[in-house]
Amino acid sequence: ARRCAGSGTPTLSVAGAWVALGATWAAACAAATRDMRALGAHARRARLARGARGGLSRLAMCGAALVLLAFTTGTLLVVQKRLGQGKDARTGIERLLLGQGGTGILTRRDSPSRGGWTTGSGVPRERGRGDILAFVAVFTGFGRSSAGRRATLRATWFPSSRDALAKFEEKYSIAMRFAIGDADAGAQVGDTTAQKAEAALQAEIAAYGGFMRMHGVTERYSNLPHKSRTFFASAARHPLLSRARWLVKVDDDVYVIPRNLNAVLRRHTPAAGAEQRILLGLIKRGDIYRPDKSKGYGKKWVERSWGLLASSQYHQNCWGPAYAVSQAAAAQLGSFPGSALRYLSNEDTLMGLWSVAFGWDMVNELDLGRKRCREGAAVVYGLPHCAGLCHPEKEMPALHANSSCNLDS
């Protein structure tokens, strides 16, 4: 099918199959005829039996060739029909392999009104696979609080313009974007509507760039597991994001030290050519919050699938504010349709479940979850009391003013 896509002439491949299998049919039938004629020249019973068996075996070969010919022809015609739906044969075969209508990360340099990669947002240049160390998706949402956190990040560690994004990538070998889906049309977004929230986001995109839109993923906390799966699964097959050795997810309320993040990821990067599947983060275990027993603090993290886990505690997993997945692990996750996977209610425990199911190496990295800036710290937040900085818009500037955090000051 890929050869058909590359040549753009699947009909010729069908014709070739007819010629090759037709020649096999003719040769087999000729051999059967010779064996049957040999029966008349030999009268002995043993020779007669051997000749009959030989003739029958060649007739069976003829039948098998016909069946194979019919199957091959039907398969190639189906592929040709599917490929014919688009102008580009290679695009068609990718759609055939990856499925139609699934949620993905858009790659177009679209106008702000159309979403996708926005014009001039500093999309990484398309080069070879593995030529940058990491792609970091900063998960964010709609509303004033999320917009306020993004403004705080741009004033501290996140690149504040399109040019700054490009320079950041060249300096640290890390591409970085805010990752956001669609506003929830069926609910209020803070104190405004979904339409106004989308309009405000488009204005922000036009001013700063640096966004990755995941259309088809509705922004709400309960949908975070699906958003995470969409990022990792789609990014592994994305012609630009697949350049990265690591796919990193961080929340918009943590402080990232880019130089140290580069060092941490390089420390765990498999040797050239290795396809090691790794989930890298700060490992934890914790209680399962059951719907019938959780009150107050635990309500946000209620596990609706608690009955499947047969335990009062989760399996081993990584803290959700910051963790990394190797490109090989993300590719494996993306090879399964989303509907074929088991989901839990919380993103961090779900990634831990998948790492066990797929046989990934779960590596404990303390520098991806430090309480304060210290030597080697790559990500700082207020664990275990807060899954992020407790007061990010106040704490972030203070951390950035500290030379132990802002290593480029």
JSON list of N, CA, C and O in Angstrom, two decimals, residues 140-160:
[
{"chain": "A", "resi": 140, "resn": "THR", "atom": "N", "xyz": [-3.07, 24.37, 29.50]},
{"chain": "A", "resi": 140, "resn": "THR", "atom": "CA", "xyz": [-3.76, 25.56, 29.98]},
{"chain": "A", "resi": 140, "resn": "THR", "atom": "C", "xyz": [-5.22, 25.50, 29.57]},
{"chain": "A", "resi": 140, "resn": "THR", "atom": "O", "xyz": [-5.63, 24.55, 28.89]},
{"chain": "A", "resi": 141, "resn": "GLY", "atom": "N", "xyz": [-6.00, 26.49, 29.97]},
{"chain": "A", "resi": 141, "resn": "GLY", "atom": "CA", "xyz": [-7.43, 26.47, 29.68]},
{"chain": "A", "resi": 141, "resn": "GLY", "atom": "C", "xyz": [-7.96, 27.85, 29.36]},
{"chain": "A", "resi": 141, "resn": "GLY", "atom": "O", "xyz": [-7.20, 28.78, 29.07]},
{"chain": "A", "resi": 142, "resn": "PHE", "atom": "N", "xyz": [-9.28, 27.97, 29.41]},
{"chain": "A", "resi": 142, "resn": "PHE", "atom": "CA", "xyz": [-9.96, 29.23, 29.10]},
{"chain": "A", "resi": 142, "resn": "PHE", "atom": "C", "xyz": [-10.28, 29.99, 30.39]},
{"chain": "A", "resi": 142, "resn": "PHE", "atom": "O", "xyz": [-10.23, 29.43, 31.48]},
{"chain": "A", "resi": 143, "resn": "GLY", "atom": "N", "xyz": [-10.63, 31.24, 30.24]},
{"chain": "A", "resi": 143, "resn": "GLY", "atom": "CA", "xyz": [-11.06, 32.04, 31.38]},
{"chain": "A", "resi": 143, "resn": "GLY", "atom": "C", "xyz": [-9.97, 32.99, 31.85]},
{"chain": "A", "resi": 143, "resn": "GLY", "atom": "O", "xyz": [-8.80, 32.89, 31.47]},
{"chain": "A", "resi": 144, "resn": "ARG", "atom": "N", "xyz": [-10.35, 33.89, 32.73]},
{"chain": "A", "resi": 144, "resn": "ARG", "atom": "CA", "xyz": [-9.43, 34.92, 33.20]},
{"chain": "A", "resi": 144, "resn": "ARG", "atom": "C", "xyz": [-8.29, 34.35, 34.03]},
{"chain": "A", "resi": 144, "resn": "ARG", "atom": "O", "xyz": [-7.15, 34.81, 33.95]},
{"chain": "A", "resi": 145, "resn": "SER", "atom": "N", "xyz": [-8.57, 33.36, 34.86]},
{"chain": "A", "resi": 145, "resn": "SER", "atom": "CA", "xyz": [-7.51, 32.81, 35.70]},
{"chain": "A", "resi": 145, "resn": "SER", "atom": "C", "xyz": [-6.42, 32.15, 34.85]},
{"chain": "A", "resi": 145, "resn": "SER", "atom": "O", "xyz": [-5.22, 32.35, 35.10]},
{"chain": "A", "resi": 146, "resn": "SER", "atom": "N", "xyz": [-6.81, 31.40, 33.83]},
{"chain": "A", "resi": 146, "resn": "SER", "atom": "CA", "xyz": [-5.82, 30.77, 32.95]},
{"chain": "A", "resi": 146, "resn": "SER", "atom": "C", "xyz": [-5.05, 31.82, 32.16]},
{"chain": "A", "resi": 146, "resn": "SER", "atom": "O", "xyz": [-3.83, 31.72, 32.00]},
{"chain": "A", "resi": 147, "resn": "ALA", "atom": "N", "xyz": [-5.75, 32.84, 31.66]},
{"chain": "A", "resi": 147, "resn": "ALA", "atom": "CA", "xyz": [-5.08, 33.91, 30.93]},
{"chain": "A", "resi": 147, "resn": "ALA", "atom": "C", "xyz": [-4.10, 34.65, 31.83]},
{"chain": "A", "resi": 147, "resn": "ALA", "atom": "O", "xyz": [-3.00, 35.03, 31.40]},
{"chain": "A", "resi": 148, "resn": "GLY", "atom": "N", "xyz": [-4.48, 34.84, 33.09]},
{"chain": "A", "resi": 148, "resn": "GLY", "atom": "CA", "xyz": [-3.58, 35.49, 34.04]},
{"chain": "A", "resi": 148, "resn": "GLY", "atom": "C", "xyz": [-2.33, 34.67, 34.30]},
{"chain": "A", "resi": 148, "resn": "GLY", "atom": "O", "xyz": [-1.22, 35.22, 34.39]},
{"chain": "A", "resi": 149, "resn": "ARG", "atom": "N", "xyz": [-2.47, 33.35, 34.41]},
{"chain": "A", "resi": 149, "resn": "ARG", "atom": "CA", "xyz": [-1.30, 32.50, 34.61]},
{"chain": "A", "resi": 149, "resn": "ARG", "atom": "C", "xyz": [-0.40, 32.51, 33.38]},
{"chain": "A", "resi": 149, "resn": "ARG", "atom": "O", "xyz": [0.84, 32.53, 33.51]},
{"chain": "A", "resi": 150, "resn": "ARG", "atom": "N", "xyz": [-0.98, 32.53, 32.18]},
{"chain": "A", "resi": 150, "resn": "ARG", "atom": "CA", "xyz": [-0.15, 32.58, 30.97]},
{"chain": "A", "resi": 150, "resn": "ARG", "atom": "C", "xyz": [0.63, 33.89, 30.92]},
{"chain": "A", "resi": 150, "resn": "ARG", "atom": "O", "xyz": [1.81, 33.91, 30.54]},
{"chain": "A", "resi": 151, "resn": "ALA", "atom": "N", "xyz": [0.00, 34.99, 31.31]},
{"chain": "A", "resi": 151, "resn": "ALA", "atom": "CA", "xyz": [0.71, 36.28, 31.33]},
{"chain": "A", "resi": 151, "resn": "ALA", "atom": "C", "xyz": [1.86, 36.23, 32.33]},
{"chain": "A", "resi": 151, "resn": "ALA", "atom": "O", "xyz": [2.96, 36.75, 32.07]},
{"chain": "A", "resi": 152, "resn": "THR", "atom": "N", "xyz": [1.64, 35.59, 33.47]},
{"chain": "A", "resi": 152, "resn": "THR", "atom": "CA", "xyz": [2.69, 35.47, 34.48]},
{"chain": "A", "resi": 152, "resn": "THR", "atom": "C", "xyz": [3.83, 34.61, 33.95]},
{"chain": "A", "resi": 152, "resn": "THR", "atom": "O", "xyz": [5.02, 34.92, 34.16]},
{"chain": "A", "resi": 153, "resn": "LEU", "atom": "N", "xyz": [3.52, 33.54, 33.24]},
{"chain": "A", "resi": 153, "resn": "LEU", "atom": "CA", "xyz": [4.56, 32.69, 32.68]},
{"chain": "A", "resi": 153, "resn": "LEU", "atom": "C", "xyz": [5.39, 33.45, 31.65]},
{"chain": "A", "resi": 153, "resn": "LEU", "atom": "O", "xyz": [6.62, 33.32, 31.61]},
{"chain": "A", "resi": 154, "resn": "ARG", "atom": "N", "xyz": [4.73, 34.26, 30.80]},
{"chain": "A", "resi": 154, "resn": "ARG", "atom": "CA", "xyz": [5.48, 35.02, 29.79]},
{"chain": "A", "resi": 154, "resn": "ARG", "atom": "C", "xyz": [6.39, 36.06, 30.45]},
{"chain": "A", "resi": 154, "resn": "ARG", "atom": "O", "xyz": [7.42, 36.43, 29.88]},
{"chain": "A", "resi": 155, "resn": "ALA", "atom": "N", "xyz": [6.00, 36.51, 31.61]},
{"chain": "A", "resi": 155, "resn": "ALA", "atom": "CA", "xyz": [6.83, 37.49, 32.33]},
{"chain": "A", "resi": 155, "resn": "ALA", "atom": "C", "xyz": [7.96, 36.83, 33.10]},
{"chain": "A", "resi": 155, "resn": "ALA", "atom": "O", "xyz": [8.82, 37.54, 33.64]},
{"chain": "A", "resi": 156, "resn": "THR", "atom": "N", "xyz": [7.96, 35.49, 33.13]},
{"chain": "A", "resi": 156, "resn": "THR", "atom": "CA", "xyz": [9.00, 34.78, 33.88]},
{"chain": "A", "resi": 156, "resn": "THR", "atom": "C", "xyz": [9.75, 33.81, 32.97]},
{"chain": "A", "resi": 156, "resn": "THR", "atom": "O", "xyz": [10.64, 34.23, 32.25]},
{"chain": "A", "resi": 157, "resn": "TRP", "atom": "N", "xyz": [9.37, 32.53, 32.94]},
{"chain": "A", "resi": 157, "resn": "TRP", "atom": "CA", "xyz": [10.21, 31.54, 32.26]},
{"chain": "A", "resi": 157, "resn": "TRP", "atom": "C", "xyz": [9.75, 31.15, 30.87]},
{"chain": "A", "resi": 157, "resn": "TRP", "atom": "O", "xyz": [10.51, 30.55, 30.10]},
{"chain": "A", "resi": 158, "resn": "PHE", "atom": "N", "xyz": [8.49, 31.46, 30.47]},
{"chain": "A", "resi": 158, "resn": "PHE", "atom": "CA", "xyz": [7.99, 31.05, 29.17]},
{"chain": "A", "resi": 158, "resn": "PHE", "atom": "C", "xyz": [8.35, 32.12, 28.13]},
{"chain": "A", "resi": 158, "resn": "PHE", "atom": "O", "xyz": [8.18, 33.32, 28.40]},
{"chain": "A", "resi": 159, "resn": "PRO", "atom": "N", "xyz": [8.80, 31.75, 26.92]},
{"chain": "A", "resi": 159, "resn": "PRO", "atom": "CA", "xyz": [9.14, 32.75, 25.89]},
{"chain": "A", "resi": 159, "resn": "PRO", "atom": "C", "xyz": [7.95, 33.65, 25.58]},
{"chain": "A", "resi": 159, "resn": "PRO", "atom": "O", "xyz": [6.82, 33.18, 25.41]},
{"chain": "A", "resi": 160, "resn": "SER", "atom": "N", "xyz": [8.20, 34.95, 25.50]},
{"chain": "A", "resi": 160, "resn": "SER", "atom": "CA", "xyz": [7.12, 35.94, 25.44]},
{"chain": "A", "resi": 160, "resn": "SER", "atom": "C", "xyz": [6.75, 36.40, 24.04]},
{"chain": "A", "resi": 160, "resn": "SER", "atom": "O", "xyz": [5.88, 37.25, 23.89]}
]
